[in-house]
Amino acid sequence: MADEHDDPTSPVSTALIHHAYRAPVEWDAIPVGVHKASTVFFPNVKALRERRWIDKSAYTYGLKGTPTSFTLEARLAVLEGAEHVMLVPSGLAAITLVDLALLKTGDELLLPDNVYGPSLSLAQHELARWGISHRFYDPLDAASLAQSITPATKLVWLEAAGSVTMEFPDLRGLIRTARALAPQARIAIDHTWGAGLAFNPFRLGEPGVDADDFGVDIAVHALTKFPSGGGDVLMGSVACRDVALHHHLSWTHSRLGYGVGADDVSAVLRGLPTIELRYRAQDLAARRIAAWAQTRPEFVRVLHPALPASPGHAHWAALCTQAAGLVTVAFDPAIASARVDAFVDALRLFRIGWSWAGPVSLVAPYDPATLRKRSSDYRGTLVRLCIGLENVDDLIADLTQALGALG
Ligand SMILES: Cc1ncc(COP(=O)(O)O)c(C=O)c1O
């Protein structure tokens, strides 16, 4: 019978745990190795005391980075046109990190009126409890941004395009205004839609100013979308060019205990080589669907930055040739929202769900009244279509048959 003095192990356990074999380090293949660890060993106490994770020159603990995460960060810096990138557990966590790192009690942040909903919710319900207030500006009107700026403004968020209503702001005009009137503020962009491919927010170019010196301070990216591309990962990144700012953000990252799983990092590394091809394919498909939607009497508006009638089209055209594979249709207000719901329910290839940039096309209805704080010039139920990688003719056939369900 076993008692407490029984040792369930034999020397085999020790030998297995402390096995002397070391595989040859020379290994070269397409996939980046998946390094998993909480603890990282130090060869001696001196190394434990002296190793620095902040400049990524060494490994100290799983949360502070592994060869796998450092590699993804370096590759994302290329995609983002940035010098420094850090990984966080989701796109929303990236937004949270920026807010918490840069704001304190008494500060104010400015949000575009079409901001990604959870970013607004964060400001309303969490930041407000810490005495951090927020104001909204019309993303299509730099004068409205100017009016919102106060001496307390410490952070200005930009988003291009708006993730449901697709307005494309005059990024240069907004940045010019913020730099002139709020020199004390940092400027951050939610760069998920552009994905590092449609435009470079760090180098926007400005007449008379070196392109290298005109852009945002920080770009956050929901890697959950295009970089992953598989619909199987939640991750975000925070990119910047300035090393002091990066270190400041890195300390907040460290104190918050943000970590990402190595398997997820590996999945994003696998997605990156095809991101440009997928972005382009979904862009072309969305434009065909937008053109088709314009021919349908059920829709009073089709929102996609490449369409001349879409809000901010000229700003998009001045900066980009590409667009993400998202298109929003506004149903005729005479069509009750319950009938629009029946249309959405009738879709077969488009699946009902949030997010975008995976292989499966997604659909979600929105009530325009809930999307704006300042104004709403949208009428009729909005339905956002996120185009996947299916055949476009099949998708149009699906949309056509579902319109039959409107009754
Ligand atoms: C524009 C935008 N930013 C950020 C996020 C947040 O990404 P995540 O789902 O990884 O938190 C999303 C997700 O839908 C998004 O659409």
XYZ file of N, CA, C and O in Angstrom, residues 237-402:
664
model
N -1.624 43.807 -32.444
C -0.264 44.338 -32.381
C -0.326 45.843 -32.185
O -1.311 46.495 -32.528
N 0.754 46.353 -31.615
C 0.914 47.803 -31.437
C 2.249 48.159 -32.071
O 3.296 47.641 -31.667
N 2.201 49.016 -33.090
C 3.406 49.355 -33.848
C 3.716 50.839 -33.687
O 2.805 51.660 -33.602
N 4.998 51.162 -33.633
C 5.386 52.569 -33.649
C 6.796 52.697 -34.209
O 7.456 51.698 -34.482
N 7.226 53.927 -34.429
C 8.547 54.156 -35.011
C 9.544 54.658 -33.976
O 10.740 54.482 -34.135
N 9.031 55.315 -32.946
C 9.897 55.971 -31.979
C 10.273 54.985 -30.861
O 9.394 54.401 -30.213
N 11.566 54.822 -30.619
C 11.990 53.788 -29.664
C 11.583 54.141 -28.233
O 11.209 53.252 -27.441
N 11.612 55.435 -27.886
C 11.232 55.815 -26.513
C 9.748 55.521 -26.289
O 9.350 55.019 -25.223
N 8.933 55.816 -27.292
C 7.500 55.524 -27.181
C 7.286 54.006 -27.092
O 6.484 53.520 -26.289
N 8.020 53.273 -27.900
C 7.904 51.805 -27.871
C 8.248 51.264 -26.477
O 7.546 50.401 -25.943
N 9.320 51.785 -25.878
C 9.702 51.323 -24.539
C 8.633 51.684 -23.514
O 8.313 50.877 -22.635
N 8.068 52.873 -23.643
C 6.992 53.288 -22.729
C 5.818 52.307 -22.839
O 5.298 51.813 -21.831
N 5.414 52.014 -24.071
C 4.306 51.072 -24.287
C 4.690 49.669 -23.801
O 3.862 48.940 -23.252
N 5.952 49.318 -23.979
C 6.413 47.973 -23.583
C 6.341 47.789 -22.072
O 6.019 46.696 -21.580
N 6.653 48.840 -21.316
C 6.569 48.721 -19.850
C 5.121 48.529 -19.422
O 4.824 47.716 -18.539
N 4.198 49.261 -20.061
C 2.780 49.055 -19.727
C 2.372 47.634 -20.095
O 1.694 46.939 -19.330
N 2.796 47.192 -21.253
C 2.522 45.825 -21.718
C 2.992 44.817 -20.673
O 2.270 43.881 -20.298
N 4.189 45.050 -20.164
C 4.771 44.135 -19.183
C 3.976 44.165 -17.881
O 3.680 43.115 -17.289
N 3.596 45.372 -17.440
C 2.879 45.477 -16.153
C 1.470 44.902 -16.242
O 0.918 44.423 -15.248
N 0.879 44.955 -17.424
C -0.471 44.410 -17.579
C -0.463 42.892 -17.707
O -1.508 42.251 -17.626
N 0.712 42.331 -17.965
C 0.797 40.873 -18.069
C 0.210 40.315 -19.344
O -0.247 39.168 -19.382
N 0.227 41.116 -20.402
C -0.286 40.622 -21.682
C 0.625 39.521 -22.230
O 1.839 39.703 -22.304
N 0.047 38.422 -22.648
C 0.832 37.375 -23.271
C 0.088 36.786 -24.457
O -1.142 36.905 -24.539
N 0.807 36.166 -25.372
C 0.166 35.496 -26.510
C 0.709 34.074 -26.592
O 1.874 33.830 -26.278
N -0.127 33.143 -27.011
C 0.274 31.742 -27.102
C 1.119 31.484 -28.343
O 0.850 32.033 -29.414
N 2.131 30.639 -28.172
C 3.058 30.385 -29.282
C 2.359 29.752 -30.490
O 2.704 30.031 -31.639
N 1.368 28.906 -30.247
C 0.672 28.287 -31.383
C -0.076 29.357 -32.184
O -0.146 29.283 -33.414
N -0.645 30.329 -31.480
C -1.342 31.407 -32.183
C -0.356 32.270 -32.969
O -0.628 32.689 -34.093
N 0.791 32.544 -32.351
C 1.817 33.324 -33.063
C 2.218 32.573 -34.330
O 2.352 33.150 -35.413
N 2.370 31.271 -34.191
C 2.756 30.449 -35.335
C 1.692 30.500 -36.433
O 2.013 30.554 -37.628
N 0.421 30.521 -36.028
C -0.658 30.586 -37.032
C -0.602 31.910 -37.794
O -0.833 31.950 -39.007
N -0.299 33.000 -37.099
C -0.204 34.293 -37.798
C 1.023 34.295 -38.709
O 0.970 34.796 -39.841
N 2.137 33.708 -38.229
C 3.323 33.620 -39.092
C 3.004 32.847 -40.373
O 3.502 33.161 -41.447
N 2.147 31.849 -40.251
C 1.774 31.064 -41.440
C 0.882 31.872 -42.377
O 0.915 31.704 -43.590
N 0.067 32.755 -41.796
C -0.837 33.546 -42.628
C -0.157 34.685 -43.371
O -0.583 35.079 -44.455
N 0.923 35.214 -42.789
C 1.510 36.439 -43.346
C 1.966 36.347 -44.812
O 1.750 37.295 -45.560
N 2.600 35.240 -45.217
C 3.078 35.225 -46.612
C 1.963 35.383 -47.650
O 2.233 35.790 -48.775
N 0.731 35.060 -47.289
C -0.354 35.165 -48.273
C -1.250 36.375 -48.030
O -2.268 36.533 -48.706
N -0.869 37.239 -47.102
C -1.788 38.325 -46.754
C -2.069 39.229 -47.950
O -3.212 39.636 -48.186
N -1.043 39.517 -48.736
C -1.242 40.440 -49.850
C -2.181 39.834 -50.897
O -3.055 40.512 -51.433
N -2.012 38.549 -51.151
C -2.859 37.874 -52.145
C -4.307 37.816 -51.662
O -5.255 38.050 -52.417
N -4.488 37.521 -50.371
C -5.854 37.435 -49.828
C -6.510 38.801 -49.790
O -7.694 38.946 -50.111
N -5.729 39.805 -49.389
C -6.283 41.169 -49.309
C -6.766 41.595 -50.691
O -7.870 42.115 -50.839
N -5.929 41.339 -51.694
C -6.258 41.745 -53.068
C -7.485 40.970 -53.575
O -8.375 41.535 -54.206
N -7.515 39.676 -53.306
C -8.640 38.856 -53.786
C -9.945 39.326 -53.155
O -10.978 39.457 -53.833
N -9.919 39.603 -51.856
C -11.146 40.031 -51.180
C -11.526 41.439 -51.602
O -12.716 41.775 -51.686
N -10.520 42.266 -51.889
C -10.788 43.611 -52.398
C -11.540 43.515 -53.741
O -12.615 44.105 -53.918
N -10.992 42.739 -54.664
C -11.622 42.631 -55.994
C -13.035 42.069 -55.887
O -13.968 42.538 -56.545
N -13.203 41.064 -55.026
C -14.524 40.443 -54.869
C -15.523 41.450 -54.288
O -16.670 41.547 -54.749
N -15.075 42.212 -53.275
C -15.977 43.181 -52.642
C -16.393 44.254 -53.649
O -17.544 44.711 -53.655
N -15.465 44.652 -54.512
C -15.827 45.679 -55.507
C -16.858 45.148 -56.495
O -17.756 45.864 -56.922
N -16.726 43.875 -56.868
C -17.740 43.306 -57.779
C -19.093 43.239 -57.094
O -20.129 43.523 -57.699
N -19.078 42.892 -55.822
C -20.351 42.795 -55.090
C -20.934 44.189 -54.883
O -22.153 44.389 -54.992
N -20.069 45.175 -54.626
C -20.557 46.553 -54.471
C -21.194 47.032 -55.776
O -22.259 47.671 -55.770
N -20.560 46.719 -56.909
C -21.109 47.142 -58.214
C -22.458 46.471 -58.453
O -23.422 47.101 -58.915
N -22.543 45.193 -58.106
C -23.818 44.479 -58.257
C -24.883 45.116 -57.357
O -26.022 45.348 -57.772
N -24.506 45.425 -56.112
C -25.469 45.972 -55.143
C -26.046 47.298 -55.640
O -27.217 47.610 -55.379
N -25.222 48.049 -56.360
C -25.712 49.346 -56.860
C -26.832 49.185 -57.884
O -27.574 50.127 -58.140
N -26.935 48.010 -58.456
C -27.989 47.782 -59.468
C -29.284 47.304 -58.813
O -30.289 47.143 -59.503
N -29.283 47.057 -57.524
C -30.462 46.472 -56.876
C -31.341 47.561 -56.258
O -30.854 48.393 -55.487
N -32.645 47.538 -56.550
C -33.545 48.577 -56.036
C -33.750 48.509 -54.520
O -34.151 49.495 -53.904
N -33.445 47.367 -53.907
C -33.664 47.235 -52.449
C -32.694 48.109 -51.645
O -32.959 48.432 -50.491
N -31.554 48.449 -52.253
C -30.516 49.186 -51.513
C -30.535 50.649 -51.926
O -30.465 50.969 -53.114
N -30.611 51.548 -50.920
C -30.590 52.975 -51.254
C -29.170 53.523 -51.252
O -28.900 54.576 -51.815
N -28.262 52.802 -50.609
C -26.870 53.245 -50.575
C -25.960 52.037 -50.516
O -26.275 51.049 -49.841
N -24.848 52.148 -51.197
C -23.817 51.115 -51.085
C -22.556 51.821 -50.608
O -22.104 52.791 -51.227
N -22.027 51.346 -49.484
C -20.883 52.019 -48.850
C -19.626 51.192 -49.060
O -19.518 50.057 -48.574
N -18.707 51.753 -49.800
C -17.408 51.134 -50.067
C -16.512 52.268 -50.560
O -16.880 52.967 -51.510
N -15.343 52.475 -49.940
C -14.555 53.678 -50.240
C -14.199 53.871 -51.717
O -13.970 55.002 -52.149
N -14.166 52.794 -52.494
C -13.801 52.952 -53.905
C -14.968 53.440 -54.755
O -14.778 53.778 -55.930
N -16.176 53.490 -54.194
C -17.331 54.005 -54.951
C -17.373 55.522 -54.816
O -17.312 56.046 -53.700
N -17.483 56.240 -55.919
C -17.454 57.708 -55.847
C -18.477 58.295 -54.880
O -18.228 59.323 -54.265
N -19.633 57.624 -54.705
C -20.669 58.192 -53.831
C -20.460 57.827 -52.361
O -21.212 58.271 -51.495
N -19.451 57.014 -52.072
C -19.233 56.598 -50.681
C -18.538 57.732 -49.922
O -17.662 58.413 -50.477
N -18.901 57.969 -48.655
C -18.347 59.116 -47.929
C -16.817 59.053 -47.816
O -16.271 58.027 -47.419
N -16.171 60.133 -48.200
C -14.714 60.200 -48.115
C -13.999 59.525 -49.268
O -12.787 59.306 -49.212
N -14.738 59.222 -50.351
C -14.113 58.530 -51.491
C -12.861 59.272 -51.987
O -11.831 58.653 -52.266
N -12.948 60.608 -52.071
C -11.807 61.376 -52.608
C -10.573 61.202 -51.713
O -9.443 61.139 -52.218
N -10.784 61.113 -50.401
C -9.639 60.926 -49.491
C -9.026 59.542 -49.696
O -7.812 59.379 -49.674
N -9.896 58.544 -49.892
C -9.397 57.200 -50.157
C -8.582 57.201 -51.463
O -7.465 56.681 -51.508
N -9.165 57.820 -52.494
C -8.519 57.799 -53.812
C -7.180 58.544 -53.780
O -6.263 58.200 -54.521
N -7.067 59.542 -52.913
C -5.815 60.309 -52.845
C -4.699 59.509 -52.178
O -3.523 59.808 -52.361
N -5.068 58.495 -51.429
C -4.087 57.775 -50.611
C -3.900 56.317 -51.006
O -2.836 55.746 -50.803
N -4.948 55.712 -51.559
C -4.958 54.251 -51.706
C -5.358 53.840 -53.129
O -6.075 54.567 -53.815
N -4.949 52.639 -53.473
C -5.560 51.985 -54.631
C -6.310 50.729 -54.172
O -7.170 50.224 -54.869
N -5.973 50.249 -52.995
C -6.603 49.021 -52.505
C -7.600 49.310 -51.385
O -7.540 50.370 -50.751
N -8.484 48.359 -51.150
C -9.469 48.475 -50.070
C -9.686 47.088 -49.482
O -9.526 46.073 -50.177
N -10.073 47.045 -48.206
C -10.389 45.758 -47.585
C -11.687 45.206 -48.184
O -12.467 45.946 -48.777
N -11.908 43.911 -48.008
C -13.066 43.271 -48.641
C -14.362 43.427 -47.860
O -15.034 42.433 -47.559
N -14.702 44.657 -47.524
C -15.930 44.936 -46.769
C -16.822 45.853 -47.586
O -16.340 46.825 -48.167
N -18.104 45.569 -47.592
C -19.055 46.460 -48.258
C -20.339 46.464 -47.428
O -20.771 45.425 -46.931
N -20.879 47.663 -47.233
C -22.115 47.780 -46.443
C -23.221 48.299 -47.347
O -23.015 49.255 -48.102
N -24.381 47.656 -47.240
C -25.536 48.116 -48.028
C -26.571 48.705 -47.068
O -26.770 48.188 -45.964
N -27.206 49.802 -47.495
C -28.291 50.404 -46.710
C -29.595 50.047 -47.399
O -29.811 50.396 -48.573
N -30.435 49.332 -46.680
C -31.728 48.941 -47.249
C -32.653 50.148 -47.324
O -32.557 51.082 -46.508
N -33.534 50.130 -48.282
C -34.584 51.143 -48.392
C -35.307 51.231 -47.044
O -35.735 50.189 -46.507
N -35.430 52.444 -46.454
C -36.091 52.558 -45.142
C -37.519 52.014 -45.149
O -38.060 51.669 -44.083
N -38.139 51.894 -46.347
C -39.492 51.326 -46.407
C -39.478 49.830 -46.083
O -40.529 49.242 -45.800
N -38.299 49.229 -46.118
C -38.199 47.794 -45.808
C -37.927 47.658 -44.312
O -36.849 48.022 -43.827
N -38.901 47.134 -43.576
C -38.781 47.044 -42.111
C -37.607 46.148 -41.725
O -37.248 45.218 -42.457
N -37.044 46.439 -40.542
C -35.835 45.708 -40.136
C -36.112 44.204 -40.000
O -35.210 43.392 -40.222
N -37.357 43.829 -39.661
C -37.653 42.393 -39.545
C -37.514 41.712 -40.904
O -37.074 40.546 -40.991
N -37.848 42.429 -41.963
C -37.696 41.849 -43.305
C -36.204 41.746 -43.675
O -35.774 40.795 -44.330
N -35.440 42.738 -43.236
C -33.992 42.667 -43.482
C -33.401 41.467 -42.722
O -32.552 40.744 -43.248
N -33.886 41.267 -41.498
C -33.422 40.090 -40.737
C -33.721 38.798 -41.508
O -32.904 37.866 -41.526
N -34.902 38.762 -42.152
C -35.273 37.557 -42.927
C -34.308 37.362 -44.096
O -33.926 36.227 -44.426
N -33.874 38.491 -44.707
C -32.873 38.413 -45.784
C -31.577 37.804 -45.247
O -31.001 36.886 -45.842
N -31.131 38.319 -44.101
C -29.858 37.839 -43.528
C -29.980 36.342 -43.177
O -29.080 35.547 -43.473
N -31.110 35.990 -42.576
C -31.308 34.581 -42.205
C -31.338 33.658 -43.422
O -31.019 32.475 -43.316
N -31.771 34.207 -44.571
C -31.917 33.367 -45.768
C -30.586 33.114 -46.479
O -30.502 32.257 -47.365
N -29.551 33.860 -46.124
C -28.252 33.668 -46.787
C -27.689 32.297 -46.425
O -27.848 31.824 -45.290
N -27.051 31.664 -47.393
C -26.521 30.318 -47.140
C -24.995 30.308 -47.087
O -24.403 29.668 -46.224
N -24.349 30.996 -48.050
C -22.881 31.022 -48.036
C -22.366 32.057 -47.044
O -21.378 31.820 -46.337
N -22.993 33.218 -47.012
C -22.636 34.226 -46.004
C -23.109 33.722 -44.653
O -24.299 33.427 -44.472
N -22.213 33.625 -43.700
C -22.581 33.180 -42.357
C -22.717 34.399 -41.451
O -21.984 35.379 -41.603
N -23.656 34.314 -40.518
C -23.916 35.432 -39.613
C -22.835 35.438 -38.543
O -22.651 34.439 -37.833
N -22.116 36.556 -38.440
C -21.060 36.604 -37.418
C -20.225 37.856 -37.529
O -20.243 38.548 -38.549
N -19.470 38.138 -36.440
C -18.575 39.294 -36.418
C -17.239 38.917 -37.035
O -16.956 37.756 -37.236
N -16.433 39.922 -37.210
C -15.071 39.798 -37.722
C -15.054 39.792 -39.250
O -16.103 39.949 -39.903
N -13.865 39.649 -39.811
C -13.687 39.651 -41.256
C -12.310 39.113 -41.612
O -11.508 38.851 -40.740
N -12.122 38.939 -42.921
C -10.829 38.567 -43.505
C -10.501 37.082 -43.431
O -9.381 36.688 -43.737
N -11.455 36.260 -43.052
C -11.232 34.824 -43.096
C -11.722 34.259 -44.421
O -12.124 35.002 -45.321
N -11.720 32.936 -44.569
C -12.146 32.332 -45.836
C -13.652 32.388 -46.069
O -14.104 32.314 -47.207
N -14.429 32.499 -44.974
C -15.888 32.430 -45.077
C -16.475 33.845 -45.089
O -16.134 34.670 -44.230
N -17.353 34.129 -46.033
C -18.014 35.437 -46.068
C -18.959 35.561 -44.877
O -19.642 34.595 -44.505
N -18.981 36.766 -44.293
C -19.775 37.006 -43.087
C -20.755 38.142 -43.325
O -20.516 39.020 -44.169
N -21.818 38.145 -42.532
C -22.844 39.181 -42.678
C -23.359 39.558 -41.293
O -23.455 38.698 -40.402
N -23.663 40.859 -41.112
C -24.284 41.302 -39.854
C -25.108 42.552 -40.127
O -24.660 43.446 -40.850
N -26.331 42.615 -39.553
C -27.143 43.820 -39.702
C -26.853 44.826 -38.586
O -26.494 44.436 -37.482
N -26.996 46.111 -38.891
C -26.763 47.173 -37.914
C -27.888 48.191 -38.000
O -28.316 48.571 -39.104
N -28.313 48.666 -36.834
C -29.261 49.774 -36.785
C -28.435 51.064 -36.800
O -27.660 51.313 -35.868
N -28.566 51.904 -37.839
C -27.694 53.084 -37.925
C -27.823 54.012 -36.719
O -26.871 54.701 -36.360
N -28.983 54.007 -36.059
C -29.179 54.905 -34.908
C -28.210 54.577 -33.769
O -27.883 55.431 -32.955
N -27.729 53.336 -33.714
C -26.835 52.952 -32.615
C -25.365 53.198 -32.972
O -24.483 53.000 -32.136
N -25.098 53.625 -34.190
C -23.710 53.714 -34.638
C -23.083 55.091 -34.438
O -21.887 55.250 -34.590
N -23.889 56.090 -34.174
C -23.368 57.450 -34.112
C -23.753 58.155 -32.836
O -24.844 57.977 -32.324
N -22.854 58.995 -32.311
C -23.182 59.831 -31.167
C -23.582 61.227 -31.649
O -24.515 61.830 -31.149
N -22.856 61.742 -32.605
C -23.068 63.138 -33.004
C -24.187 63.290 -34.026
O -25.016 64.160 -33.925
N -24.159 62.467 -35.045
C -25.150 62.643 -36.109
C -25.346 61.319 -36.808
O -24.531 60.410 -36.695
N -26.441 61.199 -37.522
C -26.601 60.024 -38.355
C -27.249 60.440 -39.663
O -28.381 60.905 -39.669
N -26.482 60.336 -40.728
C -27.104 60.618 -42.019
C -27.358 59.304 -42.759
O -27.447 59.265 -43.970
N -27.450 58.234 -41.975
C -27.767 56.945 -42.595
C -29.194 56.579 -42.268
O -29.619 56.678 -41.124
N -29.942 56.175 -43.283
C -31.324 55.757 -43.080
C -31.449 54.313 -43.543
O -30.716 53.888 -44.427
N -32.380 53.584 -42.955
C -32.581 52.195 -43.368
C -31.565 51.287 -42.705
O -30.463 51.700 -42.358
N -31.967 50.045 -42.512
C -31.063 49.089 -41.858
C -29.807 48.886 -42.711
O -29.878 48.753 -43.931
N -28.662 48.880 -42.030
C -27.400 48.623 -42.722
C -27.050 47.142 -42.576
O -27.262 46.561 -41.506
N -26.531 46.592 -43.639
C -26.042 45.209 -43.574
C -24.607 45.206 -44.084
O -24.345 45.632 -45.216
N -23.687 44.779 -43.207
C -22.286 44.731 -43.634
C -21.951 43.335 -44.144
O -22.250 42.335 -43.495
N -21.354 43.316 -45.317
C -20.911 42.067 -45.930
C -19.383 42.019 -45.866
O -18.713 42.953 -46.319
N -18.843 40.973 -45.288
C -17.398 40.791 -45.213
C -17.067 39.648 -46.159
O -17.463 38.503 -45.904
N -16.376 39.971 -47.212
C -16.217 38.993 -48.287
C -15.074 38.035 -47.971
O -13.964 38.450 -47.632
N -15.370 36.758 -48.113
C -14.361 35.725 -47.853
C -13.619 35.361 -49.124
O -13.310 36.224 -49.950
N -13.346 34.083 -49.283
C -12.553 33.651 -50.436
C -13.360 32.740 -51.373
O -12.794 32.054 -52.225
N -14.700 32.775 -51.238
C -15.524 31.939 -52.116
C -15.578 32.556 -53.525
O -15.194 33.705 -53.728
N -16.124 31.811 -54.461
C -16.316 32.309 -55.822
C -17.326 33.464 -55.791
O -18.391 33.352 -55.177
N -17.002 34.556 -56.486
C -17.846 35.757 -56.374
C -19.229 35.532 -56.989
O -20.240 36.003 -56.462
N -19.275 34.819 -58.111
C -20.587 34.555 -58.729
C -21.483 33.776 -57.758
O -22.691 34.025 -57.678
N -20.886 32.856 -57.032
C -21.673 32.095 -56.037
C -22.197 33.022 -54.941
O -23.334 32.870 -54.477
N -21.367 33.980 -54.526
C -21.792 34.910 -53.470
C -22.926 35.806 -53.966
O -23.904 36.050 -53.244
N -22.812 36.265 -55.202
C -23.875 37.131 -55.747
C -25.169 36.319 -55.904
O -26.264 36.805 -55.602
N -25.030 35.081 -56.310
C -26.228 34.226 -56.424
C -26.872 34.041 -55.051
O -28.102 34.044 -54.922
N -26.049 33.892 -54.022
C -26.576 33.730 -52.662
C -27.331 34.995 -52.230
O -28.449 34.924 -51.693
N -26.719 36.152 -52.480
C -27.366 37.413 -52.096
C -28.674 37.579 -52.875
O -29.714 37.996 -52.315
N -28.652 37.218 -54.149
C -29.850 37.375 -54.989
C -30.978 36.496 -54.475
O -32.130 36.942 -54.341
N -30.677 35.232 -54.164
C -31.747 34.350 -53.677
C -32.272 34.840 -52.325
O -33.473 34.769 -52.064
N -31.388 35.382 -51.483
C -31.832 35.835 -50.160
C -32.712 37.087 -50.266
O -33.608 37.286 -49.428
